[in-house]
Short mmCIF file of C-alpha atoms in Angstrom, two decimals:
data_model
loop_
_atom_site.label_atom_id
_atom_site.label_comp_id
_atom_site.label_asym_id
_atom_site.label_seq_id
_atom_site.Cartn_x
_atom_site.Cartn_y
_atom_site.Cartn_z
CA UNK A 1 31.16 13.22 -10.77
CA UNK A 2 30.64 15.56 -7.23
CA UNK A 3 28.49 15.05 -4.21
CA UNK A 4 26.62 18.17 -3.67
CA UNK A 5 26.20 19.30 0.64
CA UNK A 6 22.67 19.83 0.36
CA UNK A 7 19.18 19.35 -1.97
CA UNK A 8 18.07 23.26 -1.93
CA UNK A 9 17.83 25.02 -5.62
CA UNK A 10 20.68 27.22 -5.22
CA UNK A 11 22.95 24.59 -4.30
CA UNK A 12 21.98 22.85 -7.50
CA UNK A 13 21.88 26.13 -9.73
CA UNK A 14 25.18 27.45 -8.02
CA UNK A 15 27.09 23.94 -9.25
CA UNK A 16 25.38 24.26 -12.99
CA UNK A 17 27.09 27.72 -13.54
CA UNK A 18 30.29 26.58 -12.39
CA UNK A 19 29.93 23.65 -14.71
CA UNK A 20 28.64 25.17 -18.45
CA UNK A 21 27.69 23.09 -21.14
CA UNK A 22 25.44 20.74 -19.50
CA UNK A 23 22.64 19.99 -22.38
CA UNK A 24 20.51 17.17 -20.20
CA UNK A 25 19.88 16.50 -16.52
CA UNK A 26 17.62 13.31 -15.55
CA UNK A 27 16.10 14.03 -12.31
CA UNK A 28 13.09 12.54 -9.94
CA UNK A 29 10.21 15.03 -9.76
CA UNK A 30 11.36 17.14 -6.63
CA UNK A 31 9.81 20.66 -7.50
CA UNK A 32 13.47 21.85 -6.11
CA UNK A 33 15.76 19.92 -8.54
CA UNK A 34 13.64 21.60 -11.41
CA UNK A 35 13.79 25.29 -9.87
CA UNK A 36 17.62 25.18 -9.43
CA UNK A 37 17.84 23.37 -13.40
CA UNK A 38 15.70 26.52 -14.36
CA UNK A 39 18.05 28.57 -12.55
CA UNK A 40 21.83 27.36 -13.07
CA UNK A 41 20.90 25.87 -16.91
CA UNK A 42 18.03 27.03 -18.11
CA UNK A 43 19.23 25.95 -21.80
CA UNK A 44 19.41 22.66 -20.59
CA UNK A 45 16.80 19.29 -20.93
CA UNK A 46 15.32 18.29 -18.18
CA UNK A 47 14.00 14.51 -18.14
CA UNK A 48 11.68 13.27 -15.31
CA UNK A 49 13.42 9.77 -14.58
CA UNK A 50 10.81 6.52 -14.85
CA UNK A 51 11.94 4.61 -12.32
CA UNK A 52 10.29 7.66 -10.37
CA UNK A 53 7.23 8.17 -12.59
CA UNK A 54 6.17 4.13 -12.18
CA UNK A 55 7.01 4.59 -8.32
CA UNK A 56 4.31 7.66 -8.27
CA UNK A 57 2.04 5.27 -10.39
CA UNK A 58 2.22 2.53 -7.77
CA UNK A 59 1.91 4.71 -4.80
CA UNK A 60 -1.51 5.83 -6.46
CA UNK A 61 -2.36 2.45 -7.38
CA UNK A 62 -2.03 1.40 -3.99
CA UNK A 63 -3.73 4.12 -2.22
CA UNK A 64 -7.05 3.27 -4.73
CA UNK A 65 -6.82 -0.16 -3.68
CA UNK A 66 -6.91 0.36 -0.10
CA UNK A 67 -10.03 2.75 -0.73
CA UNK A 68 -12.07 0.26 -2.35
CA UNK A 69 -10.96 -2.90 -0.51
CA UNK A 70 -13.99 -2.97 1.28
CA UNK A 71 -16.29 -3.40 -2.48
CA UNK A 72 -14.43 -6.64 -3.02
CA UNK A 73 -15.54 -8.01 1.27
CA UNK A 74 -18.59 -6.55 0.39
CA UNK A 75 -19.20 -8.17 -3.11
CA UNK A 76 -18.01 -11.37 -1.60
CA UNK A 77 -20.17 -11.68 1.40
CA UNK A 78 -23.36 -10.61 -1.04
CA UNK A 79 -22.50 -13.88 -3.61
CA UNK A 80 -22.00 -16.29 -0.90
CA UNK A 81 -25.75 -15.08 0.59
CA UNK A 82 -28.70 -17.29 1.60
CA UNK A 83 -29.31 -19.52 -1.72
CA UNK A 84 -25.97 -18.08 -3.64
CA UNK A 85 -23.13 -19.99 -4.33
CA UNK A 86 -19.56 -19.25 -2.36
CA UNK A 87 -17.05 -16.97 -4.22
CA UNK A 88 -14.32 -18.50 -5.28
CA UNK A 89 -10.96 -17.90 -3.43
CA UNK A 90 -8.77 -15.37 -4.11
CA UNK A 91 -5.36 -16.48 -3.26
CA UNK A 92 -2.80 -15.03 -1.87
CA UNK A 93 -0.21 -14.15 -3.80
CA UNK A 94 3.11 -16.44 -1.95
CA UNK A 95 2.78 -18.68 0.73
CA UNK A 96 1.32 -21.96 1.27
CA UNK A 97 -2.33 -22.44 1.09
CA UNK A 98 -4.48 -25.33 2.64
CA UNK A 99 -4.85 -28.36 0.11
CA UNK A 100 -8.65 -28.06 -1.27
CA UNK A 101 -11.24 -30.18 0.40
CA UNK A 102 -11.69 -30.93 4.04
CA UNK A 103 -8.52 -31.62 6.32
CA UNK A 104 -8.46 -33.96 9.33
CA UNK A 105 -8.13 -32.08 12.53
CA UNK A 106 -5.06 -33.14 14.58
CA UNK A 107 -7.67 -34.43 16.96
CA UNK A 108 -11.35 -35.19 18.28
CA UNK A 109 -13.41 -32.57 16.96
CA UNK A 110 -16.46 -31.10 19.38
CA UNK A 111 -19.59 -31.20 17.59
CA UNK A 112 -20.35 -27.78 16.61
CA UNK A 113 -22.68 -26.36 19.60
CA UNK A 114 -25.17 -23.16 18.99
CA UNK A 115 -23.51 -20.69 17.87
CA UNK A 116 -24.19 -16.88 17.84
CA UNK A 117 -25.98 -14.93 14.77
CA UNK A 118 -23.09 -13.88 12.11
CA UNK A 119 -22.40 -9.77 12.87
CA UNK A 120 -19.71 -7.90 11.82
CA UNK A 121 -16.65 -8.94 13.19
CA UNK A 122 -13.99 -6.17 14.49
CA UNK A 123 -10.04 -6.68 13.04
CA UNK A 124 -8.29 -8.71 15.16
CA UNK A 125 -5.48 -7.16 18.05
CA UNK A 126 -4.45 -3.99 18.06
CA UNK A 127 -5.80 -2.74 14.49
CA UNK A 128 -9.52 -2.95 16.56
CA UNK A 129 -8.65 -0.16 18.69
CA UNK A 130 -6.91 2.10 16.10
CA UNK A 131 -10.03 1.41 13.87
CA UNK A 132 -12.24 2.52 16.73
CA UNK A 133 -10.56 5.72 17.70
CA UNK A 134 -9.54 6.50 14.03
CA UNK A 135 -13.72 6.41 13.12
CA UNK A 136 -14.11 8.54 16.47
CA UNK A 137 -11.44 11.16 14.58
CA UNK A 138 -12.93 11.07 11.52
CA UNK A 139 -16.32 12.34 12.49
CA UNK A 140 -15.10 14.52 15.10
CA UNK A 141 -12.97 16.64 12.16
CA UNK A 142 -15.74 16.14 9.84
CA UNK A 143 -17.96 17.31 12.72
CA UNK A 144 -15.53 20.72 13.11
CA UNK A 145 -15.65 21.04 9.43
CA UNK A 146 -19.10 21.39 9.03
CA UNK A 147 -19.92 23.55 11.74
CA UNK A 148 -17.83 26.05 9.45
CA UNK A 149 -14.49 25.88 11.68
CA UNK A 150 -11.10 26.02 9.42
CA UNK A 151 -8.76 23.68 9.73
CA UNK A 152 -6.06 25.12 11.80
CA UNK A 153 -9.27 26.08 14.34
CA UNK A 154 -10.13 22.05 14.42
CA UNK A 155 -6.70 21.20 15.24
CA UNK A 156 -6.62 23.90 18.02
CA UNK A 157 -10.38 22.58 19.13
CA UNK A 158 -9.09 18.89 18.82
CA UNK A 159 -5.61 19.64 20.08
CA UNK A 160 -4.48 17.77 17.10
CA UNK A 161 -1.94 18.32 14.68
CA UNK A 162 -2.64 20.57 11.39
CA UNK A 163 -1.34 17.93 9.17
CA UNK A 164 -3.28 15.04 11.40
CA UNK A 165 -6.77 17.20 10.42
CA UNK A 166 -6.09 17.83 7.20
CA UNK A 167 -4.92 13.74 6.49
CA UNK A 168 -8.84 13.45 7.95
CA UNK A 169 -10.27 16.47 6.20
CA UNK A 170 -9.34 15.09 2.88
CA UNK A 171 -10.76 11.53 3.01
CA UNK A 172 -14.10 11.19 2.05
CA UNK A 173 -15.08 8.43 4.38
CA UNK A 174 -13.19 7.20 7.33
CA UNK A 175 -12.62 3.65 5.84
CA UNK A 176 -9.74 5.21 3.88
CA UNK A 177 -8.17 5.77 6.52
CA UNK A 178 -7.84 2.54 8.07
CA UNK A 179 -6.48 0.60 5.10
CA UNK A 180 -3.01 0.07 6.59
CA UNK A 181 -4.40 -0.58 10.10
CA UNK A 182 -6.49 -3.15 9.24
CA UNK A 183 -4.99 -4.34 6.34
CA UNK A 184 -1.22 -4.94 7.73
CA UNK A 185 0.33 -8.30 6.49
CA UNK A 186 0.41 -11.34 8.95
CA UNK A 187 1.88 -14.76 8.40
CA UNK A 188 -1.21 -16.15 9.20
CA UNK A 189 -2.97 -14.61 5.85
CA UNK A 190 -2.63 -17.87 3.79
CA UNK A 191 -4.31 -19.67 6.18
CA UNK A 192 -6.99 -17.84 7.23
CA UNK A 193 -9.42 -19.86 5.55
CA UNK A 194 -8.00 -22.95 6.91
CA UNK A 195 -8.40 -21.49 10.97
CA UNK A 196 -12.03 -20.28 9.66
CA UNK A 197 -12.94 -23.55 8.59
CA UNK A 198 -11.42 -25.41 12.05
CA UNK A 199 -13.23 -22.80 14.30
CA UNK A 200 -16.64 -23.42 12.35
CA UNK A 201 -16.05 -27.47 13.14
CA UNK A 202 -15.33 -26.53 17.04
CA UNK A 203 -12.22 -26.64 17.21
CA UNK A 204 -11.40 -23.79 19.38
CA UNK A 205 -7.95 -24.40 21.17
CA UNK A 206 -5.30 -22.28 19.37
CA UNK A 207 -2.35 -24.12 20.07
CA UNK A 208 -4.45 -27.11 18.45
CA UNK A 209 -5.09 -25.30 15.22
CA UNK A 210 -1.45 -23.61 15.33
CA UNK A 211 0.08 -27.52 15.00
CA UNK A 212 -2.09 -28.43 12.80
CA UNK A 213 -0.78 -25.25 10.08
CA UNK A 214 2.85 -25.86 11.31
CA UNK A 215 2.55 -28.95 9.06
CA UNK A 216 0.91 -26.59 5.77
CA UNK A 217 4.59 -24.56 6.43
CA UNK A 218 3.43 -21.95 8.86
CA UNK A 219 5.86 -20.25 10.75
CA UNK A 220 4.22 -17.93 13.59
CA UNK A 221 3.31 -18.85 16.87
CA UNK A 222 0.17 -19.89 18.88
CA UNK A 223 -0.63 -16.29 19.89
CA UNK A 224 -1.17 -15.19 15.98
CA UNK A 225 -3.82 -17.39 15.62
CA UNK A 226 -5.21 -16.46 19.21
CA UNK A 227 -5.28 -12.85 18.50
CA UNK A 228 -7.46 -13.74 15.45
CA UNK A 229 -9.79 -16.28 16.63
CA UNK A 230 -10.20 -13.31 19.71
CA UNK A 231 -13.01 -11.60 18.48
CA UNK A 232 -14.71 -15.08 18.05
CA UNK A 233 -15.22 -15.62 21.60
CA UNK A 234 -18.01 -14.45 23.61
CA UNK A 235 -17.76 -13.06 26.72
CA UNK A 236 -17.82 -15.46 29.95
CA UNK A 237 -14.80 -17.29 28.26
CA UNK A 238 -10.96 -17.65 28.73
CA UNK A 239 -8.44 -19.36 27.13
CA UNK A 240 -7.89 -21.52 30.02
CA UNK A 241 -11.71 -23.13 30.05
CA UNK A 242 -12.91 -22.53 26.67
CA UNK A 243 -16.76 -22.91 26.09
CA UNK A 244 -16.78 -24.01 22.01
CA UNK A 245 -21.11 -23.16 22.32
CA UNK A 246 -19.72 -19.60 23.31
CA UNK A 247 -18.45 -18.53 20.18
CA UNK A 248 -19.42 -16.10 16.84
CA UNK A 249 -19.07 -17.88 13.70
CA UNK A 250 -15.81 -17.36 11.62
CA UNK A 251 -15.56 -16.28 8.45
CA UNK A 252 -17.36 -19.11 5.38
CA UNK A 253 -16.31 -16.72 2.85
CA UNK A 254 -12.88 -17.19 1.48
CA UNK A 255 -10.41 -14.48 2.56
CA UNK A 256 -10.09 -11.35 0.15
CA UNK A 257 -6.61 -10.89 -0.58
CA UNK A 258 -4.73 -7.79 1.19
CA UNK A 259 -4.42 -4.18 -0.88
CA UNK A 260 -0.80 -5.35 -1.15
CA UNK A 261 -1.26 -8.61 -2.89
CA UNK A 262 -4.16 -6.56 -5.13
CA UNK A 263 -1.78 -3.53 -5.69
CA UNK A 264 1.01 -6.11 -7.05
CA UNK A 265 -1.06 -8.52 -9.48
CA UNK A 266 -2.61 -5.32 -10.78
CA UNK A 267 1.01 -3.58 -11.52
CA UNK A 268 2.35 -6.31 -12.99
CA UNK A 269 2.94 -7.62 -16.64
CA UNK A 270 0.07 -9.48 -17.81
CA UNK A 271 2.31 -12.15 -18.96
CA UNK A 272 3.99 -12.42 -16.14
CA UNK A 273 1.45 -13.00 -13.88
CA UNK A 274 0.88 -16.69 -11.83
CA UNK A 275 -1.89 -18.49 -12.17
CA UNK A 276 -2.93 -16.72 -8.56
CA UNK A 277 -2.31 -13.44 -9.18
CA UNK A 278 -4.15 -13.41 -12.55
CA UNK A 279 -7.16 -14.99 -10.07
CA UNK A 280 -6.78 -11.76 -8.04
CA UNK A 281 -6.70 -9.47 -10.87
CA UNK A 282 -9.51 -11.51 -12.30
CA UNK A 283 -12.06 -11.12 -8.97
CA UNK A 284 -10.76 -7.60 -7.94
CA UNK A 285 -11.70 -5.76 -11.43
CA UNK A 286 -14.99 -8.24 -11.55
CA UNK A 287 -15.74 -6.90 -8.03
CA UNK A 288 -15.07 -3.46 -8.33
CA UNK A 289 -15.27 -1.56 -11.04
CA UNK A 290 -13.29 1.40 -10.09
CA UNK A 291 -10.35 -1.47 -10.20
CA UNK A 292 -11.35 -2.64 -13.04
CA UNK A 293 -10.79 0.93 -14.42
CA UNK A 294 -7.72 1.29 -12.28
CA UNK A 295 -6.69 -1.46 -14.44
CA UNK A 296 -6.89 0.04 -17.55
CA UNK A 297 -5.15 2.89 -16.53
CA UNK A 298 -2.25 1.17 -15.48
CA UNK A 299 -1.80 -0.47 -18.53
CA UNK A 300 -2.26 2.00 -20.78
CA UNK A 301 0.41 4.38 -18.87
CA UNK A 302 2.96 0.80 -18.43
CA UNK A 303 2.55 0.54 -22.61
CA UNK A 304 3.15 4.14 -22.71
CA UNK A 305 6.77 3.94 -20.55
CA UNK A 306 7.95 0.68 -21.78
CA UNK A 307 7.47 1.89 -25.36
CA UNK A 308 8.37 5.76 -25.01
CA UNK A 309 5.49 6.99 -26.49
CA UNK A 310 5.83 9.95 -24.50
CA UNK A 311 3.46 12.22 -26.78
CA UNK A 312 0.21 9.70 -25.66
CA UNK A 313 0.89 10.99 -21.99
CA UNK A 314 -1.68 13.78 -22.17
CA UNK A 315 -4.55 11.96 -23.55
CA UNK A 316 -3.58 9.43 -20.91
CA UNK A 317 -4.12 12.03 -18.67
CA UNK A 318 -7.26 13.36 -19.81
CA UNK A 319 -8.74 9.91 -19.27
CA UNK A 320 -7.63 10.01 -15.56
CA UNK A 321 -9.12 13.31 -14.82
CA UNK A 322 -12.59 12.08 -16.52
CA UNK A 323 -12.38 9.44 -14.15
CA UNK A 324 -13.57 9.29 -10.60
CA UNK A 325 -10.43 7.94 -8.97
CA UNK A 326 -9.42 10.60 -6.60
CA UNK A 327 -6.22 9.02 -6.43
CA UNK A 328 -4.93 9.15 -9.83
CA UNK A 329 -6.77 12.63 -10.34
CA UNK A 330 -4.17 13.49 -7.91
CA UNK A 331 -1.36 12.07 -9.72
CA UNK A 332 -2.48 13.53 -13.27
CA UNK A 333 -2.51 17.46 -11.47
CA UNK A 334 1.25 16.55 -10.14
CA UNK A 335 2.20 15.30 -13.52
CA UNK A 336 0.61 18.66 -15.13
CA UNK A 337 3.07 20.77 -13.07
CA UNK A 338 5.69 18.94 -14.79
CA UNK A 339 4.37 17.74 -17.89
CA UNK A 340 7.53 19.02 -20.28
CA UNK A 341 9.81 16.62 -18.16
CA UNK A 342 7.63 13.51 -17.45
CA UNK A 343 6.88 13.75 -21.57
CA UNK A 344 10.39 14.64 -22.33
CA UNK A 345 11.15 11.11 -19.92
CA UNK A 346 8.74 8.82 -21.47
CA UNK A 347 10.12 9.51 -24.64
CA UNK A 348 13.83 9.82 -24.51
CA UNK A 349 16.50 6.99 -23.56
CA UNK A 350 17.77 8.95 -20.74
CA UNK A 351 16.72 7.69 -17.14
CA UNK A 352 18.50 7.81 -13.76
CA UNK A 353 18.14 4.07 -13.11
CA UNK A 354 22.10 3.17 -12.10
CA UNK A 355 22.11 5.86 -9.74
CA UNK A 356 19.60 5.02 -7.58
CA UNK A 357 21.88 1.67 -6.47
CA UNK A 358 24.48 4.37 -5.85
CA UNK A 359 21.99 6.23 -3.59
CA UNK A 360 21.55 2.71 -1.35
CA UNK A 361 25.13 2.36 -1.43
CA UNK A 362 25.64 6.15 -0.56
CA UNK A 363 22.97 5.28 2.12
CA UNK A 364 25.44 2.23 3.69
CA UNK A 365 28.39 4.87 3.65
CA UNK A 366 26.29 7.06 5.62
CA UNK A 367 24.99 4.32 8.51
CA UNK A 368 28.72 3.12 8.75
CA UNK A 369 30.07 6.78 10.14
CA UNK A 370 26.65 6.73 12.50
CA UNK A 371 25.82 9.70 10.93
CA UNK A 372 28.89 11.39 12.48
CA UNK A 373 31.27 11.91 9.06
CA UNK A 374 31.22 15.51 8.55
CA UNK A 375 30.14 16.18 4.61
CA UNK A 376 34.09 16.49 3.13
CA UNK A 377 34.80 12.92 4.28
CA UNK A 378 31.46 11.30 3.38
CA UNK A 379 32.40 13.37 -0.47
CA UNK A 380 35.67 11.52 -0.57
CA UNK A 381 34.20 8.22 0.24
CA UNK A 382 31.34 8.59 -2.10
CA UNK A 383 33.91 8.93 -5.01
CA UNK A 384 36.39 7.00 -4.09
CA UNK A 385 34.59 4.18 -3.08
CA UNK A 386 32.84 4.70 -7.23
#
């Protein structure tokens, strides 16, 4: 075993000729690793590891989901339309929900007053105002773009960064580039419905509806559910003197889950799924059908790992560029540049598995010298501490 100083090619290919006879090296897909395994052992096997391969897979997985997030809103407002029936819930995939029917409210309920026509509603907090100037980005690069300017001249007219344009250059509408932003986690997600369904009745006090989830098991605070019910409220009122005929109507539709919860139904084992995820998998590929393709692919490449059937991977591929996932397009020209290894990983027993826990664990050793241990002692610990 030896901890090498740095990750550069020649430090790799310089420590293979000092070693001869090494016949197979397991690596992640770091263009690097494989230059300095060309260079320093170029009789040797190289193996693209899976835990690395399925990490790729979900990173693409996720990015589709975030890009089509808004077909699943959008098929879910259009079934619960004038004269359609509601959607039913997707659930989110831990955490408490509401018990089904209608709950008391902790106290006198206002009659509902007039209320405003439904609009679209902005993302609550901060997320508005990203959303807002990351749409003003968008068209301004696209706007650069088109009048012919490269990219390094849009980032010089825009005074942004190169790889800032490019991140906007590439997406092909601006709502691609808000998943995380609007899409960010919240302890209030398995209630949502729940605080929709209170602010339709009139109740309109946060702290009112915050007790009231407190005993459903949530754990946030008043301001959580203030900062959502926020874009609710008309102008002219204040927390302090509420006006409950001043208000937008919330949400009827139940709450789509988040690309997260979507992204981890749709990556995991079909027989291992809960009765909620396999609800989410069930709406999100009947709502989209670039999921429901996503879908497929994902399977096919998780029979394809698990079993080591290796020599499948380029048909696999094939299939993905035919497809109009931009995504996993992306994925299938990385896994071209390195096709000999990835194949050469899905089908032998070799994989690098036990040493990523020694990478966390190298990771600890690092934090505890606060990044001060010059490399000799950090080597020592590293294999002594094995």
């Amino acid at each position: 075993m030896d901890v090498l100083p740095g990750r550069e090619s020649g430090t790799l290919a310089a420590w293979l000729r000092e070693h001869p006879g090494v016949k197979v090296v397991c690596r992640d897909r770091a263009g690097a690793y494989a230059e300095g395994i060309r260079d320093g052992a170029p009789d040797a096997i190289q193996v693209a590891d899976r835990f690395h391969l399925w990490k790729n897979v979900c990173e693409a997985a996720g990015k589709t989901v975030a890009a089509h997030h808004h077909c699943l809103r959008a098929a879910a407002a259009a079934q619960a339309g004038p004269g359609a029936p509601e959607p039913a819930a997707l659930v989110p995939a831990a955490g408490p929900v509401a018990p089904p029917g209608p709950v008391p409210p902790p106290g006198p309920v206002a009659p509902p007053g007039p209320v405003a026509p439904p609009g679209p509603v902005a993302p609550p907090g901060r997320p508005c105002r990203l959303a807002e100037r990351t749409r003003d980005r968008y068209a301004q690069v696209q706007e650069c773009l088109a009048r012919g300017l490269s990219r390094a001249a849009a980032a010089r007219d825009l005074s942004l960064d190169i790889q800032t344009v490019r991140r906007f250059a590439n997406a092909s509408c601006a709502e691609e580039l808000l998943g995380k932003a609007e899409h960010r986690s919240t302890k209030l997600d398995p209630f949502i419905d729940l605080v929709n369904q209170r602010w339709n009745q009139g109740v309109t006090n946060a702290e009112a509806i915050t007790a009231e989830l407190r005993t459903l098991g949530f754990k946030g605070n008043a301001q959580v559910v203030r900062r959502y019910l926020r874009p609710f409220r008309l102008p002219g009122t204040s927390r302090s003197h509420p006006d409950p005929d001043r208000r937008k109507p919330a949400p009827t539709v139940p709450a789509v889950p988040k690309p997260r919860a979507i992204s981890k139904a749709l990556l995991t084992h079909p027989g291992r799924l809960s009765e909620d995820d396999a609800l989410i998998v069930k709406n999100a590929t009947a709502g989209c059908a670039h999921l429901e393709r996503l879908q497929q692919h994902i399977r096919s490449f998780a029979k394809i790992m698990a079993q080591r059937r290796g020599q499948e991977l380029p048909a696999w591929l094939e299939a993905v560029e035919a497809d109009d996932l931009p995504e996993l397009r992306s994925l299938a020209a990385g896994m071209r540049r390195d096709l000999p290894a990835i194949i050469n990983g899905l089908t032998l027993e070799h994989n690098s598995g036990a040493v990523e826990g020694n990478v966390t664990r190298v990771k600890r050793l690092k934090r505890d010298g606060y990044g001060r241990a010059k490399f000799d002692l950090l080597r020592a610990q590293i294999l002594l501490a094995a």
